[in-house]
């Protein structure tokens, strides 16, 4: 069985770590390869950090117009290999082929946006702040930067960070999830072709030991992370303790509010897509659906019918709308949480447990599930399930919905469905969430906007993507300059 290699200083090389774990297709349970995973991956990280530090000094001196040229070439390669990369994502991650293609298109958007770095890096200049003295600000690279990325978007999330970091003159280390390392392995094969100097971009595998090594190595100046809130809090605290810049995206428990004046057919379809897209394994997935004035159960019935008709199966099979969850452990955890919801008093309106898909009976499948009348005092309404589960809650008013949402520990996303402009404006103004949708289930923001997040959904100051990424991957230097006439040569 092939063991994946690291990519360090412009070449592929075996890890120092001999212990491995299997890479499992979540729909078929077929082993697709092995990835190094043990304490000696820390040695790999140190080697990558040192190579990146050597490369970064010269890379930073290269004009930004030249630094973005490899990104133009990378965009073309990603588009050329889109189908193959999408199939790899589906095989190792479980999502449908269409979802994998959409993920990669968002990755490409970030490469395109980073190509505008020659303009995004422009700064301010003030002439004659006092007679004969000018003041201006310049942006310079941070140094060696690294990202630690999750399993659910192996093709997109690294590109919230990578293209901006190198366009700004930094070198970069990617640590993919040990559950889904194949996608980034293929992407690194494309990066190897674009003409970057050795050491500017590196790939290291591993789990906890490699993460801690990235957080501790003195050459690494900035860390980007996406994952659960508990790990995000750990990354932020330990990275800051070691003097690093950190942006750490955490988990979520995303609410959607439906008012009686919402378009029922469109809203139910969009909300169902938001809850069950990527089998609910998205930090922007809708979870708590807050029904306002639905005494007749019209919205509930529409959501039930939309969820019940959703086709679950292997993501490479035509017509499949939802794939498996990532692992047998994840499936067991989600089913335990569904049990907990019922124990707390929720009614199981649609039960997706014990799902068997013909031809893929060993897969980690959970069909769409709906819990009705979920108690506000229970644990299930506060816990991130990261699976295909919708929780229905009846509330009397928009104000009651806002009070519930704003009392949430998380603040990643919140949505409202309505035909009232006044209610929409009130909601987007008062809701405590970093990404807001009005009559739409929030997908990842376009690349020119930051992937926002509040409260326990984000630790740091600057988010990924767009101008936030440019600011995160640069440090400012303010220069005050005076040149008296008598000091300057006259011609």
Coordinates of C-alpha atoms in Angstrom, one line a residue:
X1 CA 0.0 0.0 0.0
X2 CA 1.4 3.4 -1.0
X3 CA 2.5 5.7 1.8
X4 CA 2.1 9.4 1.0
X5 CA 5.2 11.5 0.9
X6 CA 5.9 15.0 2.0
X7 CA 6.8 17.8 -0.3
X8 CA 9.7 19.8 1.2
X9 CA 12.1 22.2 -0.5
X10 CA 10.8 21.5 -4.0
X11 CA 11.0 17.7 -3.9
X12 CA 9.0 14.7 -2.7
X13 CA 10.5 12.7 0.2
X14 CA 9.5 10.0 2.6
X15 CA 8.5 11.0 6.1
X16 CA 10.8 10.2 9.0
X17 CA 7.7 8.7 10.6
X18 CA 7.2 5.0 9.9
X19 CA 3.8 4.7 11.7
X20 CA 0.9 5.1 9.3
X21 CA -2.9 5.2 9.3
X22 CA -5.2 4.2 6.4
X23 CA -7.0 6.6 4.1
X24 CA -10.5 5.2 3.9
X25 CA -13.2 5.9 1.3
X26 CA -16.3 6.6 3.6
X27 CA -18.8 5.2 1.1
X28 CA -17.0 1.9 0.3
X29 CA -14.5 1.4 3.2
X30 CA -11.8 0.7 0.6
X31 CA -8.3 1.8 1.7
X32 CA -6.9 4.2 -0.8
X33 CA -3.4 4.6 0.7
X34 CA -1.6 5.4 3.9
X35 CA -0.4 8.6 5.5
X36 CA 2.4 9.1 8.1
X37 CA 1.0 9.7 11.5
X38 CA 3.2 9.7 14.7
X39 CA 5.6 11.7 16.8
X40 CA 8.4 11.8 14.2
X41 CA 6.3 13.9 11.9
X42 CA 7.6 16.8 14.1
X43 CA 11.0 16.2 12.4
X44 CA 9.4 16.6 9.0
X45 CA 7.8 19.9 10.2
X46 CA 11.2 21.2 11.4
X47 CA 12.8 20.3 8.0
X48 CA 10.0 22.1 6.1
X49 CA 10.2 25.2 8.3
X50 CA 13.9 25.5 7.8
X51 CA 13.6 25.1 4.1
X52 CA 10.7 27.6 4.0
X53 CA 12.8 30.1 6.0
X54 CA 15.7 29.9 3.6
X55 CA 13.4 30.3 0.6
X56 CA 11.4 33.1 2.0
X57 CA 14.2 35.6 2.3
X58 CA 14.9 35.6 -1.4
X59 CA 11.2 35.2 -2.4
X60 CA 10.3 38.3 -0.4
X61 CA 12.7 40.4 -2.5
X62 CA 11.0 39.3 -5.7
X63 CA 8.7 42.0 -7.1
X64 CA 5.0 41.2 -6.4
X65 CA 4.2 41.2 -10.2
X66 CA 6.6 38.3 -10.5
X67 CA 5.3 36.6 -7.4
X68 CA 1.8 36.3 -8.8
X69 CA 2.9 34.8 -12.1
X70 CA 2.9 31.2 -10.7
X71 CA -0.6 31.8 -9.4
X72 CA -1.8 32.5 -12.9
X73 CA -0.3 29.2 -14.1
X74 CA -1.8 27.4 -11.1
X75 CA -5.3 28.7 -11.9
X76 CA -5.0 27.1 -15.4
X77 CA -3.8 23.8 -14.0
X78 CA -6.6 23.7 -11.4
X79 CA -9.1 24.3 -14.2
X80 CA -7.5 21.7 -16.4
X81 CA -7.5 19.0 -13.7
X82 CA -10.9 20.0 -12.2
X83 CA -12.6 16.7 -12.9
X84 CA -9.8 14.5 -11.6
X85 CA -9.4 16.6 -8.4
X86 CA -13.2 16.5 -7.8
X87 CA -13.3 12.8 -8.1
X88 CA -10.5 12.5 -5.6
X89 CA -12.4 14.8 -3.1
X90 CA -15.5 12.6 -3.5
X91 CA -13.6 9.4 -3.0
X92 CA -11.8 10.5 0.2
X93 CA -14.3 13.0 1.6
X94 CA -17.6 11.5 0.6
X95 CA -19.4 14.5 -0.8
X96 CA -21.1 14.4 -4.2
X97 CA -19.3 15.1 -7.4
X98 CA -21.2 18.3 -7.9
X99 CA -20.3 19.5 -4.4
X100 CA -16.6 18.7 -5.0
X101 CA -16.6 20.7 -8.3
X102 CA -18.2 23.6 -6.5
X103 CA -15.6 23.5 -3.8
X104 CA -12.8 23.6 -6.3
X105 CA -14.4 26.5 -8.1
X106 CA -14.2 28.5 -4.9
X107 CA -10.5 27.5 -4.6
X108 CA -9.9 28.9 -8.0
X109 CA -11.7 32.1 -7.2
X110 CA -9.2 32.6 -4.3
X111 CA -6.3 32.1 -6.7
X112 CA -7.8 34.7 -9.0
X113 CA -8.3 37.2 -6.2
X114 CA -4.8 36.7 -4.9
X115 CA -3.5 37.6 -8.4
X116 CA -4.7 41.1 -7.7
X117 CA -2.1 41.4 -4.9
X118 CA -0.1 44.1 -6.8
X119 CA -3.1 46.4 -6.2
X120 CA -4.2 44.9 -2.8
X121 CA -0.7 45.6 -1.4
X122 CA -0.7 49.2 -2.3
X123 CA -0.7 51.4 0.7
X124 CA -0.9 55.1 1.9
X125 CA 1.4 58.1 1.4
X126 CA 1.0 61.5 3.0
X127 CA 3.2 64.3 1.6
X128 CA 4.2 67.2 3.8
X129 CA 2.7 66.1 7.1
X130 CA 4.7 69.0 8.3
X131 CA 6.9 71.2 6.0
X132 CA 9.5 68.9 4.2
X133 CA 8.5 65.7 6.0
X134 CA 6.6 62.8 4.3
X135 CA 5.0 59.8 6.0
X136 CA 4.0 56.6 4.4
X137 CA 3.1 53.0 5.2
X138 CA 4.4 49.8 3.4
X139 CA 3.4 46.2 3.8
X140 CA 6.1 43.5 4.1
X141 CA 5.9 39.7 4.5
X142 CA 5.5 38.1 7.9
X143 CA 7.9 35.2 7.0
X144 CA 7.1 31.5 7.1
X145 CA 3.3 30.8 7.4
X146 CA 1.4 27.5 7.8
X147 CA -2.1 26.3 7.6
X148 CA -3.8 23.3 9.4
X149 CA -6.9 22.3 7.5
X150 CA -9.9 20.0 8.1
X151 CA -11.3 17.1 6.3
X152 CA -14.5 18.6 5.0
X153 CA -13.2 20.9 2.3
X154 CA -9.7 19.5 1.3
X155 CA -9.6 21.3 -2.0
X156 CA -11.0 24.7 -1.0
X157 CA -9.9 25.7 2.5
X158 CA -6.1 25.6 1.9
X159 CA -6.8 28.3 -0.8
X160 CA -8.3 30.7 1.7
X161 CA -4.6 31.1 2.8
X162 CA -2.0 29.7 0.4
X163 CA -2.3 32.1 -2.6
X164 CA -2.4 35.2 -0.5
X165 CA 0.5 34.2 1.7
X166 CA 2.9 33.6 -1.2
X167 CA 1.7 36.6 -3.2
X168 CA 2.6 38.7 -0.2
X169 CA 6.1 37.3 -0.2
X170 CA 5.8 34.6 2.5
X171 CA 6.7 31.0 2.3
X172 CA 4.1 28.4 3.2
X173 CA 3.6 25.0 4.8
X174 CA 0.3 23.0 4.4
X175 CA -0.7 20.3 6.9
X176 CA -3.8 18.6 5.4
X177 CA -6.2 16.5 7.5
X178 CA -4.8 12.9 7.9
X179 CA -8.3 11.7 6.9
X180 CA -8.2 13.3 3.5
X181 CA -4.6 13.9 2.3
X182 CA -5.0 12.8 -1.3
X183 CA -6.5 15.9 -2.7
X184 CA -3.8 18.2 -1.5
X185 CA -1.2 15.6 -2.6
X186 CA -2.5 16.0 -6.2
X187 CA -2.7 19.8 -5.9
X188 CA 0.9 19.9 -4.7
X189 CA 1.8 17.9 -7.8
X190 CA 0.3 20.8 -9.8
X191 CA 2.1 23.4 -7.7
X192 CA 5.3 21.6 -8.4
X193 CA 4.8 22.6 -12.1
X194 CA 4.2 26.3 -11.8
X195 CA 7.8 27.5 -11.3
X196 CA 7.9 28.5 -7.6
X197 CA 11.4 28.4 -6.1
X198 CA 12.1 25.3 -3.9
X199 CA 10.9 25.8 -0.3
X200 CA 8.3 28.5 -1.0
X201 CA 5.5 25.9 -0.7
X202 CA 5.8 22.7 1.4
X203 CA 3.5 19.9 2.4
X204 CA 3.8 17.8 5.6
X205 CA 1.6 15.1 6.8
X206 CA 0.7 13.9 10.3
X207 CA -1.8 14.6 13.2
X208 CA -1.3 16.0 16.7
X209 CA 2.5 15.8 16.7
X210 CA 2.9 17.7 13.5
X211 CA 0.3 20.3 14.6
X212 CA 2.2 21.0 17.8
X213 CA 5.5 21.2 15.9
X214 CA 4.0 23.9 13.6
X215 CA 2.8 25.8 16.7
X216 CA 6.1 25.6 18.4
X217 CA 8.7 26.0 15.6
X218 CA 10.3 29.5 16.0
X219 CA 10.7 30.0 12.2
X220 CA 6.9 29.8 11.7
X221 CA 5.4 33.2 12.3
X222 CA 1.7 32.8 11.4
X223 CA -0.8 29.9 11.7
X224 CA -4.2 29.6 9.9
X225 CA -6.6 26.9 11.1
X226 CA -10.2 25.7 10.4
X227 CA -11.8 23.0 12.5
X228 CA -13.8 22.5 15.7
X229 CA -14.1 25.1 18.4
X230 CA -12.2 23.1 21.0
X231 CA -9.2 22.7 18.7
X232 CA -9.5 26.3 17.4
X233 CA -9.2 27.5 21.0
X234 CA -6.2 25.3 21.6
X235 CA -4.5 26.5 18.3
X236 CA -5.1 30.1 19.1
X237 CA -3.9 29.9 22.7
X238 CA -0.8 27.8 22.0
X239 CA 0.1 29.8 18.8
X240 CA -0.2 33.1 20.6
X241 CA 1.8 31.7 23.5
X242 CA 4.6 31.1 21.1
X243 CA 4.4 34.6 19.6
X244 CA 2.6 33.7 16.4
X245 CA -0.2 35.4 14.5
X246 CA -3.2 33.1 14.5
X247 CA -6.5 33.0 12.7
X248 CA -8.5 30.0 14.0
X249 CA -12.0 29.3 12.5
X250 CA -14.1 27.1 14.9
X251 CA -17.4 25.3 14.8
X252 CA -21.0 26.4 14.6
X253 CA -24.6 25.7 15.3
X254 CA -26.2 27.8 12.6
X255 CA -29.8 29.1 12.9
X256 CA -32.3 29.8 10.1
X257 CA -35.5 31.9 10.8
X258 CA -38.5 31.4 8.6
X259 CA -41.3 34.0 8.8
X260 CA -44.9 33.3 7.7
X261 CA -44.5 35.6 4.7
X262 CA -41.6 33.7 3.2
X263 CA -41.9 31.9 -0.2
X264 CA -42.6 28.4 1.0
X265 CA -41.5 26.3 -1.9
X266 CA -38.2 28.2 -2.5
X267 CA -37.4 28.5 1.2
X268 CA -37.9 24.8 1.9
X269 CA -35.7 23.8 -1.0
X270 CA -32.9 26.2 -0.1
X271 CA -33.0 25.3 3.6
X272 CA -32.9 21.6 2.9
X273 CA -29.9 22.2 0.6
X274 CA -28.2 24.2 3.4
X275 CA -28.9 21.5 6.1
X276 CA -28.0 18.4 4.1
X277 CA -25.3 19.7 1.7
X278 CA -22.1 17.9 2.2
X279 CA -24.0 15.6 4.6
X280 CA -24.2 18.5 7.0
X281 CA -20.4 18.5 7.4
X282 CA -20.0 22.2 6.8
X283 CA -19.4 25.0 9.3
X284 CA -22.0 27.0 7.4
X285 CA -24.6 24.2 7.4
X286 CA -28.0 25.2 8.7
X287 CA -28.9 23.3 11.9
X288 CA -31.6 25.0 14.1
X289 CA -34.6 25.9 12.0
X290 CA -36.7 28.5 13.9
X291 CA -40.3 28.5 12.7
X292 CA -42.2 31.7 13.4
X293 CA -46.0 31.5 13.3
X294 CA -46.2 28.0 11.8
X295 CA -49.2 26.8 13.8
X296 CA -50.6 25.0 10.8
X297 CA -47.4 23.1 10.2
X298 CA -47.1 24.3 6.5
X299 CA -43.4 25.0 6.7
X300 CA -42.7 21.9 8.7
X301 CA -44.5 19.7 6.2
X302 CA -42.7 21.3 3.3
X303 CA -39.3 20.8 4.9
X304 CA -40.2 17.2 5.7
X305 CA -41.2 16.4 2.1
X306 CA -38.0 18.1 0.7
X307 CA -35.8 16.1 3.1
X308 CA -37.5 12.8 2.6
X309 CA -37.1 12.9 -1.1
X310 CA -33.3 13.6 -1.0
X311 CA -31.3 10.8 -2.5
X312 CA -28.5 9.4 -0.4
X313 CA -25.6 7.4 -1.8
X314 CA -22.1 7.3 -3.2
X315 CA -21.2 10.7 -4.5
X316 CA -19.9 9.4 -7.9
X317 CA -23.2 7.8 -8.7
X318 CA -25.5 10.0 -10.9
X319 CA -28.5 11.5 -9.2
X320 CA -27.1 11.2 -5.7
X321 CA -27.7 14.4 -3.6
X322 CA -26.0 13.5 -0.3
X323 CA -23.0 11.3 0.5
X324 CA -21.8 9.6 3.6
X325 CA -20.3 11.2 6.7
X326 CA -16.5 10.9 7.0
X327 CA -16.0 7.9 9.3
X328 CA -17.7 5.2 11.2
X329 CA -16.8 7.1 14.4
X330 CA -18.5 10.2 13.1
X331 CA -21.6 8.2 12.1
X332 CA -21.8 6.6 15.6
X333 CA -21.4 10.0 17.3
X334 CA -24.1 11.6 15.2
X335 CA -26.5 8.8 15.9
X336 CA -25.8 9.0 19.6
X337 CA -26.7 12.7 19.5
X338 CA -29.9 11.9 17.7
X339 CA -30.7 9.5 20.5
X340 CA -29.9 12.3 23.0
X341 CA -32.3 14.7 21.3
X342 CA -35.1 12.1 21.5
X343 CA -34.2 11.4 25.2
X344 CA -34.4 15.2 25.9
X345 CA -38.0 15.3 24.5
X346 CA -37.7 16.0 20.8
X347 CA -39.9 14.1 18.4
X348 CA -38.2 12.2 15.6
X349 CA -40.1 13.4 12.6
X350 CA -37.7 11.8 10.1
X351 CA -35.2 9.1 11.1
X352 CA -32.1 8.7 9.0
X353 CA -30.3 6.3 11.3
X354 CA -29.3 2.7 10.3
X355 CA -29.3 3.7 6.7
X356 CA -28.2 1.1 4.1
X357 CA -27.4 2.1 0.6
X358 CA -27.7 -0.7 -2.0
X359 CA -24.3 -1.7 -3.3
X360 CA -22.6 0.3 -0.5
X361 CA -23.9 -1.4 2.6
X362 CA -20.7 -0.7 4.5
X363 CA -20.7 3.0 3.9
X364 CA -21.0 5.6 6.7
X365 CA -24.5 6.7 5.6
X366 CA -27.0 8.6 7.6
X367 CA -30.1 9.7 5.7
X368 CA -31.7 13.1 6.3
X369 CA -33.0 13.4 9.8
X370 CA -35.5 15.9 11.4
X371 CA -36.0 16.4 15.1
X372 CA -39.2 18.3 15.9
X373 CA -40.0 20.4 19.0
X374 CA -36.4 20.4 20.2
X375 CA -36.3 21.8 23.8
X376 CA -34.5 25.1 24.2
X377 CA -33.0 23.9 27.5
X378 CA -31.5 20.7 26.1
X379 CA -27.9 19.9 25.0
X380 CA -28.8 18.9 21.4
X381 CA -29.8 22.4 20.4
X382 CA -26.4 23.7 21.5
X383 CA -24.2 20.9 20.2
X384 CA -22.6 21.0 16.7
X385 CA -23.7 17.6 15.2
X386 CA -21.7 18.0 11.9
X387 CA -24.1 15.7 10.3
X388 CA -27.4 15.6 8.3
X389 CA -29.8 16.6 11.1
X390 CA -32.4 19.4 11.1
X391 CA -33.8 20.6 14.5
X392 CA -37.2 22.4 14.3
X393 CA -38.1 25.0 17.0
X394 CA -41.3 27.0 17.1
X395 CA -41.0 30.6 18.3
X396 CA -43.6 33.4 18.4
X397 CA -41.7 36.4 17.0
X398 CA -38.6 37.7 15.2
X399 CA -37.5 39.2 18.5
X400 CA -37.7 35.9 20.2
X401 CA -35.6 34.3 17.4
X402 CA -33.0 37.0 17.7
X403 CA -32.8 36.6 21.5
X404 CA -32.3 32.8 21.0
X405 CA -29.7 33.3 18.3
X406 CA -27.7 36.0 20.1
X407 CA -27.6 33.8 23.3
X408 CA -25.8 31.2 21.3
X409 CA -22.1 30.5 22.0
X410 CA -21.4 30.4 18.3
X411 CA -21.7 33.1 15.7
X412 CA -20.7 31.7 12.3
X413 CA -23.9 32.1 10.2
X414 CA -27.6 33.1 10.6
X415 CA -30.3 33.3 7.9
X416 CA -33.7 34.8 7.5
X417 CA -36.4 33.9 5.0
X418 CA -39.0 36.6 4.5
X419 CA -40.7 39.0 2.1
X420 CA -40.5 41.9 4.6
X421 CA -37.7 44.4 4.0
X422 CA -38.2 45.9 7.4
X423 CA -37.7 42.5 9.1
X424 CA -34.7 41.7 6.9
X425 CA -33.0 44.9 7.8
X426 CA -33.7 44.5 11.5
X427 CA -32.3 40.9 11.4
X428 CA -29.1 41.7 9.5
X429 CA -28.5 44.7 11.8
X430 CA -29.1 43.0 15.1
X431 CA -28.1 39.3 14.7
X432 CA -24.7 38.4 16.2
X433 CA -23.2 36.3 13.4
X434 CA -20.3 36.9 11.0
X435 CA -22.0 35.6 7.9
X436 CA -25.7 36.5 7.3
X437 CA -28.1 35.3 4.6
X438 CA -31.4 36.9 3.6
X439 CA -33.6 34.5 1.6
X440 CA -30.5 32.3 0.9
X441 CA -28.6 29.6 2.7
X442 CA -25.1 31.0 3.2
X443 CA -22.5 29.3 1.2
X444 CA -18.8 30.2 1.6
X445 CA -18.4 34.0 0.8
X446 CA -16.9 34.9 -2.5
X447 CA -13.1 35.2 -2.5
X448 CA -13.0 39.0 -2.3
X449 CA -14.9 38.9 1.0
X450 CA -13.5 37.5 4.3
X451 CA -14.9 34.3 5.7
X452 CA -16.3 35.9 8.8
X453 CA -17.2 34.4 12.1
X454 CA -18.0 35.7 15.6
X455 CA -18.0 34.5 19.2
X456 CA -16.8 30.9 19.6
X457 CA -16.8 30.4 15.8
X458 CA -13.6 32.4 15.4
X459 CA -10.5 33.2 17.4
X460 CA -8.3 36.0 16.0
X461 CA -8.8 39.4 14.3
X462 CA -8.4 38.8 10.6
X463 CA -10.2 36.1 8.6
X464 CA -9.3 34.2 5.5
X465 CA -9.8 35.4 2.0
X466 CA -9.7 38.8 0.3
X467 CA -8.2 41.9 2.0
X468 CA -8.3 40.3 5.4
X469 CA -5.8 37.7 4.1
X470 CA -3.6 40.4 2.6
X471 CA -3.5 42.1 6.0
X472 CA -2.9 38.9 7.9
X473 CA 0.0 37.8 5.8
X474 CA 1.8 41.2 5.9
X475 CA 3.1 43.4 8.6
X476 CA 3.0 47.2 8.3
X477 CA 5.9 49.5 8.5
X478 CA 5.4 53.3 8.9
X479 CA 8.2 55.5 7.5
X480 CA 8.6 59.1 8.3
X481 CA 11.1 60.7 6.0
X482 CA 12.8 64.1 5.9
X483 CA 15.3 65.3 3.4
X484 CA 16.5 68.9 4.1
X485 CA 17.7 70.6 1.0
X486 CA 21.2 71.1 2.4
X487 CA 21.6 67.2 2.8
X488 CA 20.8 66.5 -0.8
X489 CA 23.1 66.7 -3.7
X490 CA 22.2 69.4 -6.2
X491 CA 22.4 68.8 -9.9

